[in-house]
mmCIF file of C-alpha atoms and ligand atoms in Angstrom:
data_model
loop_
_atom_site.group_PDB
_atom_site.id
_atom_site.type_symbol
_atom_site.label_atom_id
_atom_site.label_comp_id
_atom_site.label_asym_id
_atom_site.label_seq_id
_atom_site.Cartn_x
_atom_site.Cartn_y
_atom_site.Cartn_z
ATOM 1 C CA MET A 5 -0.975 24.865 -13.366
ATOM 2 C CA THR A 6 -1.126 22.234 -10.624
ATOM 3 C CA GLN A 7 -3.360 19.330 -11.588
ATOM 4 C CA ALA A 8 -6.005 18.045 -9.195
ATOM 5 C CA VAL A 9 -6.298 14.403 -8.170
ATOM 6 C CA PRO A 10 -9.389 12.993 -9.917
ATOM 7 C CA ASN A 11 -12.232 11.529 -7.827
ATOM 8 C CA VAL A 12 -14.228 8.411 -8.688
ATOM 9 C CA GLU A 13 -17.474 7.861 -6.785
ATOM 10 C CA HIS A 14 -17.799 4.064 -7.099
ATOM 11 C CA PRO A 15 -15.055 1.514 -6.368
ATOM 12 C CA ASP A 16 -16.430 -0.806 -9.069
ATOM 13 C CA ASP A 17 -15.925 1.836 -11.764
ATOM 14 C CA THR A 18 -12.544 0.313 -12.494
ATOM 15 C CA ALA A 19 -12.371 1.621 -16.066
ATOM 16 C CA ALA A 20 -12.498 5.195 -14.751
ATOM 17 C CA ILE A 21 -10.062 4.368 -11.931
ATOM 18 C CA ASN A 22 -7.507 2.815 -14.292
ATOM 19 C CA ALA A 23 -7.893 5.652 -16.791
ATOM 20 C CA ALA A 24 -7.310 8.225 -14.028
ATOM 21 C CA LEU A 25 -4.212 6.353 -12.840
ATOM 22 C CA THR A 26 -2.768 6.201 -16.335
ATOM 23 C CA GLU A 27 -3.363 9.897 -16.854
ATOM 24 C CA HIS A 28 -2.680 11.413 -13.417
ATOM 25 C CA GLY A 29 -0.818 8.674 -11.508
ATOM 26 C CA ALA A 30 -3.311 8.967 -8.622
ATOM 27 C CA VAL A 31 -7.044 8.715 -8.004
ATOM 28 C CA ILE A 32 -9.329 9.181 -5.001
ATOM 29 C CA VAL A 33 -11.874 6.365 -4.796
ATOM 30 C CA HIS A 34 -14.940 7.112 -2.677
ATOM 31 C CA ASN A 35 -16.939 4.385 -0.883
ATOM 32 C CA PHE A 36 -13.904 2.097 -1.007
ATOM 33 C CA LEU A 37 -14.976 0.535 2.309
ATOM 34 C CA SER A 38 -18.601 0.179 3.323
ATOM 35 C CA PRO A 39 -19.577 1.963 6.569
ATOM 36 C CA ASP A 40 -19.853 -1.442 8.316
ATOM 37 C CA VAL A 41 -16.381 -2.562 7.264
ATOM 38 C CA LEU A 42 -14.920 0.839 8.151
ATOM 39 C CA ALA A 43 -16.407 0.637 11.652
ATOM 40 C CA ALA A 44 -15.263 -2.967 12.169
ATOM 41 C CA LEU A 45 -11.737 -2.225 10.920
ATOM 42 C CA ASN A 46 -11.474 0.852 13.131
ATOM 43 C CA ALA A 47 -12.673 -1.081 16.184
ATOM 44 C CA GLU A 48 -10.097 -3.800 15.520
ATOM 45 C CA VAL A 49 -7.346 -1.233 14.940
ATOM 46 C CA ASP A 50 -8.298 0.644 18.153
ATOM 47 C CA GLU A 51 -7.710 -2.557 20.079
ATOM 48 C CA LEU A 52 -4.444 -3.378 18.313
ATOM 49 C CA VAL A 53 -3.071 0.148 18.746
ATOM 50 C CA ALA A 54 -4.027 0.080 22.441
ATOM 51 C CA ARG A 55 -2.322 -3.303 22.858
ATOM 52 C CA GLU A 56 0.871 -2.421 20.953
ATOM 53 C CA GLY A 57 1.052 1.166 22.149
ATOM 54 C CA GLY A 58 1.459 2.449 18.570
ATOM 55 C CA GLU A 59 4.867 3.860 19.339
ATOM 56 C CA ARG A 60 7.641 2.253 17.365
ATOM 57 C CA GLN A 61 10.523 0.707 19.262
ATOM 58 C CA GLY A 62 12.856 0.415 16.321
ATOM 59 C CA PHE A 63 13.491 1.064 12.643
ATOM 60 C CA PRO A 64 16.082 -0.578 10.402
ATOM 61 C CA ASN A 65 18.154 2.625 10.359
ATOM 62 C CA ALA A 66 18.168 6.339 11.243
ATOM 63 C CA GLN A 67 17.084 7.432 7.757
ATOM 64 C CA ILE A 68 13.912 5.342 7.951
ATOM 65 C CA ALA A 69 13.182 6.731 11.436
ATOM 66 C CA GLU A 70 13.527 10.255 10.059
ATOM 67 C CA PHE A 71 11.456 9.421 6.988
ATOM 68 C CA PHE A 72 8.499 8.527 9.219
ATOM 69 C CA GLY A 73 9.037 11.266 11.818
ATOM 70 C CA ASP A 74 8.448 10.981 15.539
ATOM 71 C CA ARG A 75 4.781 11.971 15.848
ATOM 72 C CA VAL A 76 3.463 9.028 13.830
ATOM 73 C CA ASN A 77 1.955 5.916 15.399
ATOM 74 C CA HIS A 78 2.567 2.702 13.495
ATOM 75 C CA LEU A 79 0.843 -0.630 13.257
ATOM 76 C CA SER A 80 2.599 -2.820 10.735
ATOM 77 C CA GLY A 81 1.979 -6.323 9.405
ATOM 78 C CA LEU A 82 -1.802 -5.910 9.282
ATOM 79 C CA ALA A 83 -2.123 -9.128 7.233
ATOM 80 C CA GLY A 84 -1.154 -11.144 10.285
ATOM 81 C CA LYS A 85 -3.073 -9.088 12.822
ATOM 82 C CA SER A 86 -6.366 -7.972 11.372
ATOM 83 C CA ARG A 87 -9.135 -10.275 10.150
ATOM 84 C CA ASN A 88 -10.957 -7.310 8.693
ATOM 85 C CA PHE A 89 -7.889 -6.523 6.653
ATOM 86 C CA THR A 90 -7.574 -10.030 5.167
ATOM 87 C CA GLU A 91 -11.330 -10.332 4.638
ATOM 88 C CA HIS A 92 -12.185 -6.926 3.247
ATOM 89 C CA VAL A 93 -9.048 -5.108 2.125
ATOM 90 C CA LEU A 94 -6.360 -7.537 0.905
ATOM 91 C CA CYS A 95 -8.391 -8.965 -2.011
ATOM 92 C CA HIS A 96 -10.504 -5.838 -2.598
ATOM 93 C CA PRO A 97 -11.828 -6.066 -6.192
ATOM 94 C CA THR A 98 -10.678 -2.514 -6.957
ATOM 95 C CA TYR A 99 -7.089 -3.340 -5.975
ATOM 96 C CA MET A 100 -7.251 -6.536 -8.020
ATOM 97 C CA ALA A 101 -8.522 -4.699 -11.113
ATOM 98 C CA VAL A 102 -5.854 -2.008 -10.798
ATOM 99 C CA CYS A 103 -3.068 -4.549 -10.192
ATOM 100 C CA ASP A 104 -4.276 -6.642 -13.146
ATOM 101 C CA ALA A 105 -3.950 -3.592 -15.385
ATOM 102 C CA VAL A 106 -0.747 -2.083 -13.960
ATOM 103 C CA LEU A 107 1.318 -5.043 -12.707
ATOM 104 C CA ARG A 108 0.170 -8.129 -14.633
ATOM 105 C CA PRO A 109 2.094 -7.135 -17.752
ATOM 106 C CA ASN A 110 5.313 -7.615 -15.753
ATOM 107 C CA CYS A 111 4.510 -10.699 -13.668
ATOM 108 C CA SER A 112 2.382 -13.839 -13.679
ATOM 109 C CA ASP A 113 0.867 -12.640 -10.388
ATOM 110 C CA TYR A 114 1.356 -9.757 -7.989
ATOM 111 C CA GLN A 115 1.615 -9.789 -4.192
ATOM 112 C CA LEU A 116 1.000 -7.627 -1.154
ATOM 113 C CA ASN A 117 4.025 -5.439 -0.495
ATOM 114 C CA ILE A 118 3.021 -3.720 2.733
ATOM 115 C CA ALA A 119 0.013 -3.262 4.998
ATOM 116 C CA HIS A 120 0.977 -0.564 7.447
ATOM 117 C CA LEU A 121 -1.284 1.700 9.453
ATOM 118 C CA MET A 122 -0.004 5.218 10.111
ATOM 119 C CA GLU A 123 -1.642 7.660 12.466
ATOM 120 C CA ARG A 124 -0.296 11.135 11.857
ATOM 121 C CA ALA A 125 -0.757 12.769 15.239
ATOM 122 C CA PRO A 126 -0.955 16.548 15.806
ATOM 123 C CA GLY A 127 2.517 17.998 15.338
ATOM 124 C CA SER A 128 3.671 15.423 12.790
ATOM 125 C CA GLU A 129 5.667 17.073 10.036
ATOM 126 C CA ALA A 130 5.320 16.666 6.292
ATOM 127 C CA GLN A 131 7.252 13.730 4.966
ATOM 128 C CA PHE A 132 10.033 13.969 2.408
ATOM 129 C CA ILE A 133 8.265 13.855 -0.985
ATOM 130 C CA HIS A 134 9.236 10.583 -2.618
ATOM 131 C CA ARG A 135 8.369 7.780 -4.983
ATOM 132 C CA ASP A 136 7.481 4.523 -3.208
ATOM 133 C CA ALA A 137 9.137 2.589 -6.056
ATOM 134 C CA TRP A 138 12.481 4.038 -4.894
ATOM 135 C CA VAL A 139 12.756 1.152 -2.400
ATOM 136 C CA TRP A 140 13.792 -0.870 -5.456
ATOM 137 C CA LYS A 141 16.265 1.780 -6.527
ATOM 138 C CA ARG A 142 18.458 -0.674 -8.440
ATOM 139 C CA PHE A 143 15.876 -1.032 -11.172
ATOM 140 C CA PRO A 144 17.045 0.799 -14.277
ATOM 141 C CA PRO A 145 15.053 4.018 -14.897
ATOM 142 C CA GLY A 146 12.211 3.681 -17.356
ATOM 143 C CA VAL A 147 11.389 0.099 -16.382
ATOM 144 C CA GLY A 148 7.701 1.004 -15.985
ATOM 145 C CA GLU A 149 5.370 0.561 -13.051
ATOM 146 C CA ILE A 150 6.345 -2.040 -10.473
ATOM 147 C CA GLN A 151 4.035 -0.969 -7.660
ATOM 148 C CA VAL A 152 0.435 -0.018 -6.936
ATOM 149 C CA ALA A 153 0.142 1.884 -3.662
ATOM 150 C CA SER A 154 -2.648 3.456 -1.641
ATOM 151 C CA LEU A 155 -3.737 5.106 1.567
ATOM 152 C CA VAL A 156 -7.112 3.967 2.854
ATOM 153 C CA ALA A 157 -8.692 6.700 4.972
ATOM 154 C CA LEU A 158 -9.826 5.226 8.289
ATOM 155 C CA SER A 159 -10.489 8.788 9.443
ATOM 156 C CA ASP A 160 -11.290 11.834 7.331
ATOM 157 C CA PHE A 161 -8.216 13.145 5.471
ATOM 158 C CA SER A 162 -7.779 16.916 5.221
ATOM 159 C CA ALA A 163 -5.084 19.377 4.186
ATOM 160 C CA ASP A 164 -4.633 20.254 7.898
ATOM 161 C CA ASN A 165 -4.566 16.825 9.495
ATOM 162 C CA GLY A 166 -1.865 15.185 7.363
ATOM 163 C CA GLY A 167 -3.841 14.109 4.282
ATOM 164 C CA THR A 168 -1.381 12.534 1.846
ATOM 165 C CA LEU A 169 0.451 15.055 -0.369
ATOM 166 C CA LEU A 170 0.477 14.081 -4.034
ATOM 167 C CA VAL A 171 2.022 15.352 -7.239
ATOM 168 C CA PRO A 172 -0.427 14.447 -10.010
ATOM 169 C CA GLY A 173 1.189 13.533 -13.313
ATOM 170 C CA SER A 174 4.630 12.986 -11.743
ATOM 171 C CA HIS A 175 4.615 9.247 -12.580
ATOM 172 C CA ARG A 176 5.609 10.288 -16.101
ATOM 173 C CA TRP A 177 8.475 12.557 -15.088
ATOM 174 C CA PRO A 178 12.098 11.797 -15.891
ATOM 175 C CA GLU A 179 14.274 10.569 -13.025
ATOM 176 C CA GLU A 180 16.040 13.939 -12.543
ATOM 177 C CA ARG A 181 12.870 16.040 -12.035
ATOM 178 C CA TYR A 182 11.789 16.729 -8.437
ATOM 179 C CA PRO A 183 8.529 18.497 -7.490
ATOM 180 C CA GLN A 184 8.202 22.201 -6.648
ATOM 181 C CA GLU A 185 5.969 23.237 -3.704
ATOM 182 C CA SER A 186 3.409 24.590 -6.159
ATOM 183 C CA GLU A 187 2.977 21.169 -7.790
ATOM 184 C CA ILE A 188 1.946 19.403 -4.562
ATOM 185 C CA VAL A 189 -1.711 18.904 -3.620
ATOM 186 C CA ALA A 190 -3.143 17.563 -0.350
ATOM 187 C CA THR A 191 -5.586 14.648 -0.411
ATOM 188 C CA GLU A 192 -8.935 15.507 1.123
ATOM 189 C CA MET A 193 -11.376 12.627 1.407
ATOM 190 C CA PRO A 194 -13.887 11.238 3.877
ATOM 191 C CA ALA A 195 -13.190 8.128 5.973
ATOM 192 C CA GLY A 196 -13.869 4.983 3.947
ATOM 193 C CA SER A 197 -12.291 6.417 0.772
ATOM 194 C CA ALA A 198 -8.881 5.463 -0.589
ATOM 195 C CA VAL A 199 -6.317 7.308 -2.623
ATOM 196 C CA ILE A 200 -4.618 4.908 -5.020
ATOM 197 C CA TYR A 201 -1.370 5.966 -6.696
ATOM 198 C CA LEU A 202 1.427 4.439 -8.732
ATOM 199 C CA GLY A 203 4.864 3.551 -7.412
ATOM 200 C CA ASN A 204 6.379 6.311 -9.551
ATOM 201 C CA THR A 205 3.999 9.051 -8.390
ATOM 202 C CA PHE A 206 5.625 11.589 -6.040
ATOM 203 C CA HIS A 207 3.832 11.890 -2.705
ATOM 204 C CA GLY A 208 4.359 11.945 1.082
ATOM 205 C CA GLY A 209 2.457 12.128 4.345
ATOM 206 C CA GLY A 210 1.250 15.668 5.114
ATOM 207 C CA ALA A 211 1.895 17.776 8.221
ATOM 208 C CA ASN A 212 -0.759 17.568 10.907
ATOM 209 C CA ILE A 213 -1.237 21.145 12.125
ATOM 210 C CA THR A 214 -4.522 20.495 13.947
ATOM 211 C CA PRO A 215 -4.515 20.753 17.773
ATOM 212 C CA ASP A 216 -6.293 17.460 18.394
ATOM 213 C CA THR A 217 -7.176 15.438 15.270
ATOM 214 C CA VAL A 218 -5.344 12.219 14.489
ATOM 215 C CA ARG A 219 -5.236 11.209 10.833
ATOM 216 C CA ARG A 220 -5.552 7.447 10.577
ATOM 217 C CA GLY A 221 -4.449 5.989 7.228
ATOM 218 C CA LEU A 222 -3.788 2.449 6.104
ATOM 219 C CA HIS A 223 -0.898 2.252 3.665
ATOM 220 C CA VAL A 224 -1.465 -0.764 1.406
ATOM 221 C CA SER A 225 0.657 -1.564 -1.614
ATOM 222 C CA TYR A 226 1.223 -4.375 -4.087
ATOM 223 C CA THR A 227 4.185 -5.274 -6.228
ATOM 224 C CA LEU A 228 5.351 -7.805 -8.811
ATOM 225 C CA GLY A 229 5.236 -11.388 -7.550
ATOM 226 C CA TRP A 230 8.939 -11.913 -8.176
ATOM 227 C CA LEU A 231 10.271 -8.892 -6.285
ATOM 228 C CA ARG A 232 11.267 -8.947 -2.631
ATOM 229 C CA THR A 233 8.606 -7.145 -0.591
ATOM 230 C CA GLU A 234 9.177 -4.357 1.923
ATOM 231 C CA GLU A 235 7.331 -6.290 4.585
ATOM 232 C CA ASN A 236 8.059 -10.013 4.748
ATOM 233 C CA GLN A 237 4.465 -11.190 4.546
ATOM 234 C CA CYS A 238 5.263 -14.880 5.102
ATOM 235 C CA LEU A 239 6.694 -13.972 8.508
ATOM 236 C CA ALA A 240 4.226 -11.148 9.241
ATOM 237 C CA THR A 241 1.407 -13.675 8.827
ATOM 238 C CA PRO A 242 1.764 -16.514 11.345
ATOM 239 C CA LEU A 243 1.180 -19.949 9.768
ATOM 240 C CA ASP A 244 -1.830 -20.538 12.025
ATOM 241 C CA VAL A 245 -3.443 -17.426 10.548
ATOM 242 C CA ALA A 246 -2.325 -18.135 6.965
ATOM 243 C CA ARG A 247 -3.735 -21.692 6.982
ATOM 244 C CA GLU A 248 -7.258 -20.379 7.580
ATOM 245 C CA LEU A 249 -7.221 -17.873 4.712
ATOM 246 C CA PRO A 250 -8.739 -18.425 1.270
ATOM 247 C CA ARG A 251 -6.241 -19.559 -1.360
ATOM 248 C CA ARG A 252 -6.293 -16.168 -3.129
ATOM 249 C CA ALA A 253 -5.375 -14.348 0.077
ATOM 250 C CA GLN A 254 -2.579 -16.862 0.705
ATOM 251 C CA GLU A 255 -1.215 -16.248 -2.792
ATOM 252 C CA LEU A 256 -1.279 -12.479 -2.323
ATOM 253 C CA LEU A 257 0.748 -12.955 0.854
ATOM 254 C CA GLY A 258 3.477 -14.918 -0.926
ATOM 255 C CA PHE A 259 2.362 -18.439 -0.019
ATOM 256 C CA GLY A 260 1.829 -19.304 -3.690
ATOM 257 C CA VAL A 261 4.531 -19.694 -6.330
ATOM 258 C CA HIS A 262 5.318 -17.150 -8.979
ATOM 259 C CA ASP A 263 5.116 -19.173 -12.186
ATOM 260 C CA ASP A 264 7.056 -17.739 -15.121
ATOM 261 C CA ILE A 265 7.186 -20.961 -17.141
ATOM 262 C CA GLU A 266 5.106 -19.364 -19.884
ATOM 263 C CA VAL A 267 7.790 -16.759 -20.594
ATOM 264 C CA GLY A 268 10.639 -19.241 -20.286
ATOM 265 C CA GLY A 269 11.356 -18.665 -16.603
ATOM 266 C CA GLY A 270 10.720 -20.879 -13.604
ATOM 267 C CA TYR A 271 8.960 -21.217 -10.261
ATOM 268 C CA ILE A 272 9.819 -18.772 -7.483
ATOM 269 C CA GLY A 273 9.041 -19.224 -3.802
ATOM 270 C CA THR A 274 8.619 -22.984 -3.434
ATOM 271 C CA VAL A 275 8.663 -25.072 -0.264
ATOM 272 C CA GLU A 276 9.631 -28.698 -0.978
ATOM 273 C CA LEU A 277 9.175 -27.779 -4.665
ATOM 274 C CA GLU A 278 5.525 -26.815 -4.129
ATOM 275 C CA ALA A 279 3.489 -23.768 -3.245
ATOM 276 C CA ALA A 280 3.251 -23.340 0.522
ATOM 277 C CA ALA A 281 -0.502 -22.865 0.004
ATOM 278 C CA THR A 282 -0.739 -26.324 -1.577
ATOM 279 C CA ARG A 283 1.140 -27.904 1.305
ATOM 280 C CA MET A 284 -1.114 -26.091 3.772
ATOM 281 C CA ALA A 285 -4.186 -27.419 1.957
ATOM 282 C CA ASN A 286 -2.727 -30.945 2.144
ATOM 283 C CA GLY A 287 -1.982 -30.695 5.852
ATOM 284 C CA GLN A 288 1.783 -30.760 5.252
ATOM 285 C CA LEU A 289 2.522 -27.254 6.525
HETATM 286 O O1 AKG B 322 1.063 8.678 5.509
HETATM 287 C C1 AKG B 322 0.939 9.010 4.330
HETATM 288 O O2 AKG B 322 0.005 9.709 3.929
HETATM 289 C C2 AKG B 322 1.944 8.577 3.300
HETATM 290 C C3 AKG B 322 2.970 7.623 3.828
HETATM 291 C C4 AKG B 322 3.987 7.281 2.802
HETATM 292 O O3 AKG B 322 4.040 7.820 1.743
HETATM 293 C C5 AKG B 322 4.974 6.217 3.058
HETATM 294 O O4 AKG B 322 5.093 5.771 4.207
HETATM 295 O O5 AKG B 322 5.663 5.803 2.095
HETATM 296 FE FE1 FE2 B 323 5.262 6.749 0.354
#
C-alpha cells in the first residue's frame, strides 16, 4: 500500500521531523514560515519575478530544459537576491536541525546547495520522477545521505496545481528500483508549510491541471560542505550582499572553510589561506 507523507504541526518539533525523515524520507512541516514572513517573501518575489520576467533564457543543456518543462517560471540564486530568504529561510532552525542530523556525520559543516523558486503555471507537466542526489551520480551507491532538500510552499500546494510528487520510503530503495505510478503521492499543504525530503527520496514537480492557479514553490537544498554545489553560491551572492550577512549565513553560502583537520583532512575553500568570511570581517575582501 502507498505510504502517506507524515505531517508535523510545529517546525520546532525537530525530533518528530527527523524521525519522520528517517522512516519515510519526507515530511510536511506546517507553520514553517510565519504569516508575516510568508507575506514579505511573496511581496519580494513578486517584484523580482516582475523584474526578471520569470521566463528562463537558457539552461546548461537540452536535458535540463526538458527536466524543468516549458510552463515553469524560474527565479534562481535567491541567496543573492532576496533579503527575506537570507534572513528567514537560509538559517531556518528546522533546516539546521535536520542538516545536523542527516549531513553532519559526513562533513564538518554543510552548505546551501540551491535556492531556486519555481512557479508551476497552468499546463505545466509532471516532472520526471528522480532523486535530487543524482546530480552527484559519481558517488558509489550506498554512500548514505548527501543532501537535504525541500520545497517551501509560497502558495497552497494541491494535487491539481503541481504539488510536489513524492515516493515515501524510497530513500531506502536499492539503486535499480524505480517507482510505479501507484507509489507516488502528491503533496498537499497550505502556503507557509514546507515539505522536506532526503536527496535519495524519489520525487518530482507535479502537473498543474488547473485553469488559472500558479503553484509557487521555493526549492531549497543543502549538501555536504566539501561537495561542489549545483548553484555556485559565492557567485550567486554578490560580495556587497555577502559582506552584510551574519557569519553563519556567510558560512552556509560557502564563504567559510570546510575544516576536516579533525579527521586527518585539510581546509577546503580558502582565499589567501583564510576563510573569505574572515577576510570580509577584516575589511580585506
Ligand atoms: O517543483 C517541484 O515541486 C519539484 C522540483 C524538483 O524536484 C527539482 O527541480 O529537482
Ligand atoms: Fe528534484
